């Protein structure tokens, strides 16, 4: 799983960043950073929606076993969706980055987004390390598929923003 998608340090962004520092002033820099963030927001929303709706199918309960439905209303997927973040830089290596913030996940869920992306999630049943369950993510690749589909749109929007700013500076 790709941990983050970044559009950084391209030649256009670096030269534009230098020109912004000299000619544009703080207002133009803030405006550019805001527009670059807006370009990354659709990919951010798509990733959050992908993990919220990712089907996880289990083997099911064996005949004669006790238990029932989980009493929760999917707080697990909401926690994973909260971990997807955006950051924008306008300094030496300007650009946008959409990434998974591991500090926003519960400590025991550290490798879970990667496992779900690979298509197989193995975990203890209600924290009982003697009983394990396997769940399958079908289709696999919630992160890689979404990033592959959303990156061209994000890149095109950032190029459009750069063209607008370049015209303003000329």
Short mmCIF file of C-alpha atoms in Angstrom, two decimals, residues 53-57 116 118-121 135-141 145:
data_model
loop_
_atom_site.label_atom_id
_atom_site.label_comp_id
_atom_site.label_asym_id
_atom_site.label_seq_id
_atom_site.Cartn_x
_atom_site.Cartn_y
_atom_site.Cartn_z
CA UNK A 53 -17.96 1.61 2.49
CA UNK A 54 -15.30 -1.11 2.07
CA UNK A 55 -17.06 -4.46 2.51
CA UNK A 56 -15.35 -6.81 4.97
CA UNK A 57 -16.71 -10.33 4.65
CA UNK A 116 -7.49 -4.03 4.27
CA UNK A 118 -4.12 -6.01 0.59
CA UNK A 119 -7.52 -7.70 0.89
CA UNK A 120 -7.18 -9.71 4.12
CA UNK A 121 -7.70 -8.54 7.70
CA UNK A 135 -12.11 -10.99 7.12
CA UNK A 136 -11.79 -10.43 3.39
CA UNK A 137 -11.94 -7.03 1.70
CA UNK A 138 -13.60 -7.48 -1.67
CA UNK A 139 -12.51 -5.78 -3.84
CA UNK A 140 -9.05 -5.25 -2.39
CA UNK A 141 -7.11 -2.04 -2.80
CA UNK A 145 -7.34 1.95 -6.39
#
